[in-house]
mmCIF file of C-alpha atoms in Angstrom:
data_model
loop_
_atom_site.group_PDB
_atom_site.id
_atom_site.type_symbol
_atom_site.label_atom_id
_atom_site.label_comp_id
_atom_site.label_asym_id
_atom_site.label_seq_id
_atom_site.Cartn_x
_atom_site.Cartn_y
_atom_site.Cartn_z
ATOM 1 C CA UNK A 1 180.705 113.260 16.866
ATOM 2 C CA UNK A 2 177.443 112.205 15.199
ATOM 3 C CA UNK A 3 175.480 114.617 17.399
ATOM 4 C CA UNK A 4 177.800 117.542 16.519
ATOM 5 C CA UNK A 5 177.528 116.688 12.818
ATOM 6 C CA UNK A 6 173.724 116.598 13.010
ATOM 7 C CA UNK A 7 173.571 119.953 14.806
ATOM 8 C CA UNK A 8 175.927 121.558 12.294
ATOM 9 C CA UNK A 9 173.801 120.295 9.389
ATOM 10 C CA UNK A 10 170.643 121.518 11.062
ATOM 11 C CA UNK A 11 172.241 124.923 11.609
ATOM 12 C CA UNK A 12 173.103 125.148 7.907
ATOM 13 C CA UNK A 13 169.530 124.226 6.997
ATOM 14 C CA UNK A 14 168.195 127.011 9.202
ATOM 15 C CA UNK A 15 170.585 129.542 7.658
ATOM 16 C CA UNK A 16 169.779 128.623 4.069
ATOM 17 C CA UNK A 17 166.018 128.162 4.420
ATOM 18 C CA UNK A 18 164.181 131.083 2.725
ATOM 19 C CA UNK A 19 162.205 133.377 4.961
ATOM 20 C CA UNK A 20 158.436 133.066 5.022
ATOM 21 C CA UNK A 21 158.174 136.304 3.035
ATOM 22 C CA UNK A 22 160.574 135.014 0.371
ATOM 23 C CA UNK A 23 158.897 131.603 0.068
ATOM 24 C CA UNK A 24 155.404 133.053 -0.077
ATOM 25 C CA UNK A 25 153.631 132.645 -3.398
ATOM 26 C CA UNK A 26 153.368 135.776 -5.534
ATOM 27 C CA UNK A 27 150.606 136.547 -8.031
ATOM 28 C CA UNK A 28 150.698 138.542 -11.226
ATOM 29 C CA UNK A 29 147.140 139.624 -12.008
ATOM 30 C CA UNK A 30 146.399 139.928 -15.737
ATOM 31 C CA UNK A 31 143.389 142.094 -16.551
ATOM 32 C CA UNK A 32 142.777 140.151 -19.773
ATOM 33 C CA UNK A 33 141.781 136.635 -20.810
ATOM 34 C CA UNK A 34 144.368 133.855 -21.207
ATOM 35 C CA UNK A 35 146.202 133.583 -24.496
ATOM 36 C CA UNK A 36 146.367 137.273 -25.349
ATOM 37 C CA UNK A 37 149.526 139.399 -25.669
ATOM 38 C CA UNK A 38 149.475 140.703 -22.073
ATOM 39 C CA UNK A 39 148.943 137.202 -20.715
ATOM 40 C CA UNK A 40 151.769 135.817 -22.867
ATOM 41 C CA UNK A 41 154.196 138.510 -21.728
ATOM 42 C CA UNK A 42 153.217 137.974 -18.077
ATOM 43 C CA UNK A 43 153.930 134.251 -18.287
ATOM 44 C CA UNK A 44 157.347 134.767 -19.854
ATOM 45 C CA UNK A 45 158.299 137.276 -17.160
ATOM 46 C CA UNK A 46 156.761 135.351 -14.229
ATOM 47 C CA UNK A 47 159.036 132.347 -14.513
ATOM 48 C CA UNK A 48 162.263 134.368 -14.495
ATOM 49 C CA UNK A 49 160.972 136.812 -11.876
ATOM 50 C CA UNK A 50 160.376 133.873 -9.556
ATOM 51 C CA UNK A 51 163.979 132.774 -10.042
ATOM 52 C CA UNK A 52 165.289 136.281 -9.376
ATOM 53 C CA UNK A 53 163.277 136.645 -6.170
ATOM 54 C CA UNK A 54 163.482 133.038 -4.977
ATOM 55 C CA UNK A 55 159.694 132.819 -4.867
ATOM 56 C CA UNK A 56 156.920 131.023 -6.715
ATOM 57 C CA UNK A 57 155.201 133.427 -9.105
ATOM 58 C CA UNK A 58 151.880 132.462 -10.685
ATOM 59 C CA UNK A 59 149.749 134.264 -13.244
ATOM 60 C CA UNK A 60 146.039 134.768 -12.603
ATOM 61 C CA UNK A 61 143.638 136.092 -15.222
ATOM 62 C CA UNK A 62 140.965 138.506 -14.014
ATOM 63 C CA UNK A 63 139.422 139.908 -17.209
ATOM 64 C CA UNK A 64 136.442 142.191 -17.439
ATOM 65 C CA UNK A 65 135.169 145.732 -16.922
ATOM 66 C CA UNK A 66 137.999 147.179 -19.028
ATOM 67 C CA UNK A 67 140.620 146.203 -16.471
ATOM 68 C CA UNK A 68 138.679 147.189 -13.352
ATOM 69 C CA UNK A 69 138.279 143.621 -12.094
ATOM 70 C CA UNK A 70 142.024 143.037 -12.227
ATOM 71 C CA UNK A 71 142.668 146.392 -10.583
ATOM 72 C CA UNK A 72 140.272 145.662 -7.727
ATOM 73 C CA UNK A 73 141.874 142.265 -7.129
ATOM 74 C CA UNK A 74 145.167 144.012 -6.399
ATOM 75 C CA UNK A 75 143.532 146.739 -4.326
ATOM 76 C CA UNK A 76 141.869 144.237 -1.964
ATOM 77 C CA UNK A 77 144.976 142.028 -1.577
ATOM 78 C CA UNK A 78 147.491 142.461 1.269
ATOM 79 C CA UNK A 79 149.799 145.406 0.386
ATOM 80 C CA UNK A 80 153.005 143.419 0.803
ATOM 81 C CA UNK A 81 154.188 143.240 -2.802
ATOM 82 C CA UNK A 82 152.810 139.712 -3.162
ATOM 83 C CA UNK A 83 150.097 140.695 -5.659
ATOM 84 C CA UNK A 84 151.112 142.615 -8.774
ATOM 85 C CA UNK A 85 148.929 144.030 -11.526
ATOM 86 C CA UNK A 86 150.175 143.869 -15.103
ATOM 87 C CA UNK A 87 148.147 146.068 -17.400
ATOM 88 C CA UNK A 88 148.382 147.785 -20.734
ATOM 89 C CA UNK A 89 148.195 151.545 -21.179
ATOM 90 C CA UNK A 90 144.414 151.382 -21.657
ATOM 91 C CA UNK A 91 143.343 150.560 -18.105
ATOM 92 C CA UNK A 92 146.087 152.732 -16.619
ATOM 93 C CA UNK A 93 146.190 155.895 -18.736
ATOM 94 C CA UNK A 94 143.080 155.879 -20.955
ATOM 95 C CA UNK A 95 140.215 154.641 -18.780
ATOM 96 C CA UNK A 96 140.372 157.619 -16.375
ATOM 97 C CA UNK A 97 139.339 159.930 -19.235
ATOM 98 C CA UNK A 98 137.092 157.453 -21.006
ATOM 99 C CA UNK A 99 134.763 156.762 -18.072
ATOM 100 C CA UNK A 100 133.061 159.228 -15.739
ATOM 101 C CA UNK A 101 133.257 156.742 -12.879
ATOM 102 C CA UNK A 102 135.985 154.173 -12.280
ATOM 103 C CA UNK A 103 136.332 151.696 -9.429
ATOM 104 C CA UNK A 104 139.976 152.725 -9.034
ATOM 105 C CA UNK A 105 142.229 155.757 -9.210
ATOM 106 C CA UNK A 106 145.741 155.200 -10.552
ATOM 107 C CA UNK A 107 147.323 157.912 -8.388
ATOM 108 C CA UNK A 108 145.446 157.070 -5.199
ATOM 109 C CA UNK A 109 145.296 153.272 -5.401
ATOM 110 C CA UNK A 110 148.484 152.122 -7.122
ATOM 111 C CA UNK A 111 152.246 152.442 -6.867
ATOM 112 C CA UNK A 112 154.319 151.974 -10.034
ATOM 113 C CA UNK A 113 156.900 149.173 -10.160
ATOM 114 C CA UNK A 114 158.288 149.021 -13.706
ATOM 115 C CA UNK A 115 157.441 149.141 -17.372
ATOM 116 C CA UNK A 116 157.675 145.620 -18.773
ATOM 117 C CA UNK A 117 157.509 146.011 -22.558
ATOM 118 C CA UNK A 118 156.770 148.599 -25.190
ATOM 119 C CA UNK A 119 154.196 147.677 -27.841
ATOM 120 C CA UNK A 120 153.897 150.149 -30.676
ATOM 121 C CA UNK A 121 150.963 150.015 -33.067
ATOM 122 C CA UNK A 122 151.305 149.001 -36.697
ATOM 123 C CA UNK A 123 148.726 149.625 -39.406
ATOM 124 C CA UNK A 124 147.782 146.466 -41.308
ATOM 125 C CA UNK A 125 145.620 146.176 -44.402
ATOM 126 C CA UNK A 126 144.164 143.469 -46.602
ATOM 127 C CA UNK A 127 146.783 141.815 -48.798
ATOM 128 C CA UNK A 128 144.675 142.578 -51.899
ATOM 129 C CA UNK A 129 144.800 146.317 -51.186
ATOM 130 C CA UNK A 130 146.871 148.036 -53.882
ATOM 131 C CA UNK A 131 148.419 150.557 -51.460
ATOM 132 C CA UNK A 132 152.141 149.887 -51.074
ATOM 133 C CA UNK A 133 152.455 151.905 -47.840
ATOM 134 C CA UNK A 134 150.466 153.979 -45.347
ATOM 135 C CA UNK A 135 150.872 157.197 -47.335
ATOM 136 C CA UNK A 136 149.271 155.613 -50.394
ATOM 137 C CA UNK A 137 146.579 153.987 -48.243
ATOM 138 C CA UNK A 138 145.662 157.407 -46.840
ATOM 139 C CA UNK A 139 145.744 159.017 -50.280
ATOM 140 C CA UNK A 140 143.338 156.391 -51.603
ATOM 141 C CA UNK A 141 141.116 156.837 -48.541
ATOM 142 C CA UNK A 142 140.971 160.565 -49.263
ATOM 143 C CA UNK A 143 139.425 159.780 -52.653
ATOM 144 C CA UNK A 144 136.761 157.601 -51.071
ATOM 145 C CA UNK A 145 133.651 158.891 -49.343
ATOM 146 C CA UNK A 146 134.025 156.514 -46.397
ATOM 147 C CA UNK A 147 136.911 154.186 -45.679
ATOM 148 C CA UNK A 148 135.996 151.800 -42.846
ATOM 149 C CA UNK A 149 138.689 151.203 -40.224
ATOM 150 C CA UNK A 150 138.326 148.567 -37.531
ATOM 151 C CA UNK A 151 139.273 148.838 -33.872
ATOM 152 C CA UNK A 152 139.099 146.495 -30.898
ATOM 153 C CA UNK A 153 136.611 148.785 -29.145
ATOM 154 C CA UNK A 154 135.646 152.371 -28.439
ATOM 155 C CA UNK A 155 138.469 154.208 -26.696
ATOM 156 C CA UNK A 156 140.989 151.447 -27.310
ATOM 157 C CA UNK A 157 144.504 152.234 -28.509
ATOM 158 C CA UNK A 158 143.579 151.037 -32.035
ATOM 159 C CA UNK A 159 140.638 153.470 -32.023
ATOM 160 C CA UNK A 160 142.759 156.360 -30.787
ATOM 161 C CA UNK A 161 145.396 155.578 -33.415
ATOM 162 C CA UNK A 162 142.709 155.959 -36.099
ATOM 163 C CA UNK A 163 141.812 159.356 -34.628
ATOM 164 C CA UNK A 164 145.478 160.368 -34.689
ATOM 165 C CA UNK A 165 145.714 159.292 -38.331
ATOM 166 C CA UNK A 166 142.626 161.324 -39.204
ATOM 167 C CA UNK A 167 143.968 164.428 -37.441
ATOM 168 C CA UNK A 168 147.379 164.064 -39.066
ATOM 169 C CA UNK A 169 146.041 163.687 -42.609
ATOM 170 C CA UNK A 170 142.693 165.463 -42.655
ATOM 171 C CA UNK A 171 141.084 162.277 -43.969
ATOM 172 C CA UNK A 172 137.907 161.051 -42.275
ATOM 173 C CA UNK A 173 137.651 157.333 -41.610
ATOM 174 C CA UNK A 174 134.547 155.382 -40.689
ATOM 175 C CA UNK A 175 135.347 153.860 -37.310
ATOM 176 C CA UNK A 176 133.963 150.346 -36.847
ATOM 177 C CA UNK A 177 134.437 149.163 -33.242
ATOM 178 C CA UNK A 178 134.576 145.427 -32.580
ATOM 179 C CA UNK A 179 134.534 143.463 -29.343
ATOM 180 C CA UNK A 180 138.210 142.589 -29.408
ATOM 181 C CA UNK A 181 140.972 142.342 -31.973
ATOM 182 C CA UNK A 182 140.169 138.850 -33.309
ATOM 183 C CA UNK A 183 136.866 139.678 -35.072
ATOM 184 C CA UNK A 184 138.319 142.969 -36.332
ATOM 185 C CA UNK A 185 141.275 141.192 -37.906
ATOM 186 C CA UNK A 186 138.974 138.585 -39.431
ATOM 187 C CA UNK A 187 137.063 141.322 -41.237
ATOM 188 C CA UNK A 188 140.236 143.039 -42.431
ATOM 189 C CA UNK A 189 141.399 139.729 -43.908
ATOM 190 C CA UNK A 190 137.938 139.242 -45.394
ATOM 191 C CA UNK A 191 137.898 142.698 -46.952
ATOM 192 C CA UNK A 192 134.881 143.998 -45.002
ATOM 193 C CA UNK A 193 136.998 146.791 -43.481
ATOM 194 C CA UNK A 194 140.087 148.486 -44.894
ATOM 195 C CA UNK A 195 142.580 148.454 -42.046
ATOM 196 C CA UNK A 196 143.398 147.972 -38.391
ATOM 197 C CA UNK A 197 145.930 149.369 -35.933
ATOM 198 C CA UNK A 198 147.236 146.779 -33.499
ATOM 199 C CA UNK A 199 150.099 145.787 -31.227
ATOM 200 C CA UNK A 200 152.992 144.199 -33.097
ATOM 201 C CA UNK A 201 152.871 141.022 -30.900
ATOM 202 C CA UNK A 202 149.246 140.422 -31.860
ATOM 203 C CA UNK A 203 149.836 140.978 -35.583
ATOM 204 C CA UNK A 204 153.298 139.632 -36.252
ATOM 205 C CA UNK A 205 152.147 136.086 -37.015
ATOM 206 C CA UNK A 206 149.509 137.312 -39.497
ATOM 207 C CA UNK A 207 152.004 139.587 -41.244
ATOM 208 C CA UNK A 208 154.718 136.942 -41.473
ATOM 209 C CA UNK A 209 152.129 134.402 -42.610
ATOM 210 C CA UNK A 210 151.049 136.644 -45.480
ATOM 211 C CA UNK A 211 147.484 137.097 -44.226
ATOM 212 C CA UNK A 212 147.875 140.842 -43.604
ATOM 213 C CA UNK A 213 150.238 143.504 -44.894
ATOM 214 C CA UNK A 214 151.914 145.986 -42.546
ATOM 215 C CA UNK A 215 152.188 149.459 -44.075
ATOM 216 C CA UNK A 216 153.137 151.848 -41.254
ATOM 217 C CA UNK A 217 154.589 151.836 -37.740
ATOM 218 C CA UNK A 218 153.171 154.381 -35.272
ATOM 219 C CA UNK A 219 156.456 155.089 -33.479
ATOM 220 C CA UNK A 220 159.528 157.347 -33.831
ATOM 221 C CA UNK A 221 161.654 154.451 -35.114
ATOM 222 C CA UNK A 222 161.070 151.255 -37.072
ATOM 223 C CA UNK A 223 160.247 148.090 -35.198
ATOM 224 C CA UNK A 224 163.038 145.486 -35.006
ATOM 225 C CA UNK A 225 160.597 142.685 -35.879
ATOM 226 C CA UNK A 226 159.399 144.598 -38.967
ATOM 227 C CA UNK A 227 162.541 146.370 -40.193
ATOM 228 C CA UNK A 228 161.223 146.920 -43.733
ATOM 229 C CA UNK A 229 158.050 148.700 -42.597
ATOM 230 C CA UNK A 230 158.522 152.470 -42.521
ATOM 231 C CA UNK A 231 157.279 154.673 -39.712
ATOM 232 C CA UNK A 232 154.463 157.087 -40.473
ATOM 233 C CA UNK A 233 156.853 159.990 -40.052
ATOM 234 C CA UNK A 234 159.186 158.509 -42.666
ATOM 235 C CA UNK A 235 156.182 158.575 -44.995
ATOM 236 C CA UNK A 236 155.482 162.241 -44.299
ATOM 237 C CA UNK A 237 152.638 161.588 -41.837
ATOM 238 C CA UNK A 238 153.414 163.242 -38.501
ATOM 239 C CA UNK A 239 151.644 163.004 -35.145
ATOM 240 C CA UNK A 240 150.819 159.280 -35.203
ATOM 241 C CA UNK A 241 152.685 157.923 -32.200
ATOM 242 C CA UNK A 242 151.218 155.194 -30.030
ATOM 243 C CA UNK A 243 152.740 152.885 -27.456
ATOM 244 C CA UNK A 244 150.512 150.326 -25.797
ATOM 245 C CA UNK A 245 153.051 149.617 -23.056
ATOM 246 C CA UNK A 246 152.538 146.957 -20.424
ATOM 247 C CA UNK A 247 153.596 147.772 -16.874
ATOM 248 C CA UNK A 248 153.492 146.460 -13.321
ATOM 249 C CA UNK A 249 151.761 148.154 -10.386
ATOM 250 C CA UNK A 250 151.120 147.231 -6.749
ATOM 251 C CA UNK A 251 148.803 148.627 -4.117
ATOM 252 C CA UNK A 252 149.725 152.175 -3.128
ATOM 253 C CA UNK A 253 149.705 150.985 0.506
ATOM 254 C CA UNK A 254 152.788 148.862 -0.182
ATOM 255 C CA UNK A 255 155.874 150.126 1.654
ATOM 256 C CA UNK A 256 158.920 151.246 -0.403
ATOM 257 C CA UNK A 257 161.136 148.237 0.385
ATOM 258 C CA UNK A 258 158.962 145.573 -1.320
ATOM 259 C CA UNK A 259 158.496 147.896 -4.308
ATOM 260 C CA UNK A 260 162.256 148.329 -4.640
ATOM 261 C CA UNK A 261 162.800 144.572 -4.302
ATOM 262 C CA UNK A 262 160.215 143.901 -6.989
ATOM 263 C CA UNK A 263 161.740 146.521 -9.264
ATOM 264 C CA UNK A 264 165.196 144.975 -8.977
ATOM 265 C CA UNK A 265 163.737 141.541 -9.692
ATOM 266 C CA UNK A 266 161.768 142.737 -12.723
ATOM 267 C CA UNK A 267 164.741 144.594 -14.176
ATOM 268 C CA UNK A 268 166.960 141.550 -13.734
ATOM 269 C CA UNK A 269 164.325 139.309 -15.335
ATOM 270 C CA UNK A 270 163.880 141.592 -18.332
ATOM 271 C CA UNK A 271 167.613 141.780 -18.985
ATOM 272 C CA UNK A 272 167.961 137.990 -18.861
ATOM 273 C CA UNK A 273 169.023 136.880 -22.385
ATOM 274 C CA UNK A 274 166.434 134.092 -22.610
ATOM 275 C CA UNK A 275 163.593 136.380 -21.528
ATOM 276 C CA UNK A 276 164.700 139.108 -23.924
ATOM 277 C CA UNK A 277 164.839 136.603 -26.761
ATOM 278 C CA UNK A 278 161.366 135.207 -26.010
ATOM 279 C CA UNK A 279 159.764 138.650 -25.755
ATOM 280 C CA UNK A 280 161.519 139.922 -28.874
ATOM 281 C CA UNK A 281 160.376 136.849 -30.809
ATOM 282 C CA UNK A 282 156.807 137.802 -29.866
ATOM 283 C CA UNK A 283 157.342 141.333 -31.182
ATOM 284 C CA UNK A 284 157.411 142.936 -27.722
ATOM 285 C CA UNK A 285 160.296 145.215 -26.800
ATOM 286 C CA UNK A 286 161.602 144.719 -23.226
ATOM 287 C CA UNK A 287 161.673 148.099 -21.477
ATOM 288 C CA UNK A 288 162.566 147.848 -17.764
ATOM 289 C CA UNK A 289 162.280 151.121 -15.860
ATOM 290 C CA UNK A 290 162.480 152.599 -12.391
ATOM 291 C CA UNK A 291 159.211 153.278 -10.520
ATOM 292 C CA UNK A 292 159.800 157.015 -11.022
ATOM 293 C CA UNK A 293 160.206 156.563 -14.768
ATOM 294 C CA UNK A 294 156.957 154.600 -14.969
ATOM 295 C CA UNK A 295 155.186 157.301 -12.938
ATOM 296 C CA UNK A 296 156.387 159.933 -15.434
ATOM 297 C CA UNK A 297 155.263 157.823 -18.409
ATOM 298 C CA UNK A 298 151.856 157.267 -16.828
ATOM 299 C CA UNK A 299 151.404 161.008 -16.216
ATOM 300 C CA UNK A 300 152.494 161.918 -19.751
ATOM 301 C CA UNK A 301 150.272 159.368 -21.477
ATOM 302 C CA UNK A 302 147.275 160.118 -19.266
ATOM 303 C CA UNK A 303 147.494 163.762 -20.337
ATOM 304 C CA UNK A 304 148.124 162.853 -23.985
ATOM 305 C CA UNK A 305 145.183 160.508 -24.372
ATOM 306 C CA UNK A 306 142.905 162.643 -22.215
ATOM 307 C CA UNK A 307 143.378 165.565 -24.603
ATOM 308 C CA UNK A 308 142.484 163.447 -27.635
ATOM 309 C CA UNK A 309 139.502 161.767 -25.963
ATOM 310 C CA UNK A 310 138.062 165.095 -24.862
ATOM 311 C CA UNK A 311 138.684 166.724 -28.252
ATOM 312 C CA UNK A 312 136.832 163.888 -30.028
ATOM 313 C CA UNK A 313 134.091 163.535 -27.410
ATOM 314 C CA UNK A 314 134.758 159.817 -26.985
ATOM 315 C CA UNK A 315 132.851 157.987 -24.256
ATOM 316 C CA UNK A 316 133.433 154.455 -23.032
ATOM 317 C CA UNK A 317 130.789 151.849 -23.646
#
């Protein structure tokens, strides 16, 4: 009797033990330093994704070379769906037009998995600025010879948003590129520059804390975290529409089954109430998609930003 009981228990253990593929550790590669918006989103998603897939999911930061180091880490890893790249629109849809030579090709080297979140840009200004909204800010800038606007770097989404604003209004702004958002924001708060476009997650704390004032949302609709801030279109300023989405990609050599499994896991994670609440509290908007939908978004935004970069003669540094 004891022997039969032992064998039955052992049989159950064999049946319920996860396969080696399921138990294998997964990595989400973040192409940015720890503590930033992309890193924060990745860590929120990683925990729930691990639960959905029954695997351990860790986040690894591989910053540098405008996302190329993170991209190459995924490219050289086994194409089994165990290494995923989370990146913003910059490395995926902007870099190909910004640089003559890249160490990766989005179409050749990567397969789309899912959009993770949408991050629209919001224009923030110094709290001492008398402009009550973006329309008045632009009108005042039109009366000035040079209104300095900060960005987080040449060819960044904040820079391209400034170019969109200039094209939409006919007002020329003096673009001041910084090495990252933090020093740019410091100078906006200090009054050295007039304004800055940035992702809502990176600015929400400053706006709510009264250190910056949000005057316009670069999206078709208002942002749920900033319901009182009008869109540019509501203010009569058309053509300013940015979305610094974050999305997941794997090596293009990965077979369809792991991609589909990952997609189902990501979509389940992003619809989890706790995950949705955490991301929304950060100012990010959960936006799960199919791989085909992400491929279409990537194609559309690559063409969109390529046209603007070429028209303005922008080159990466």
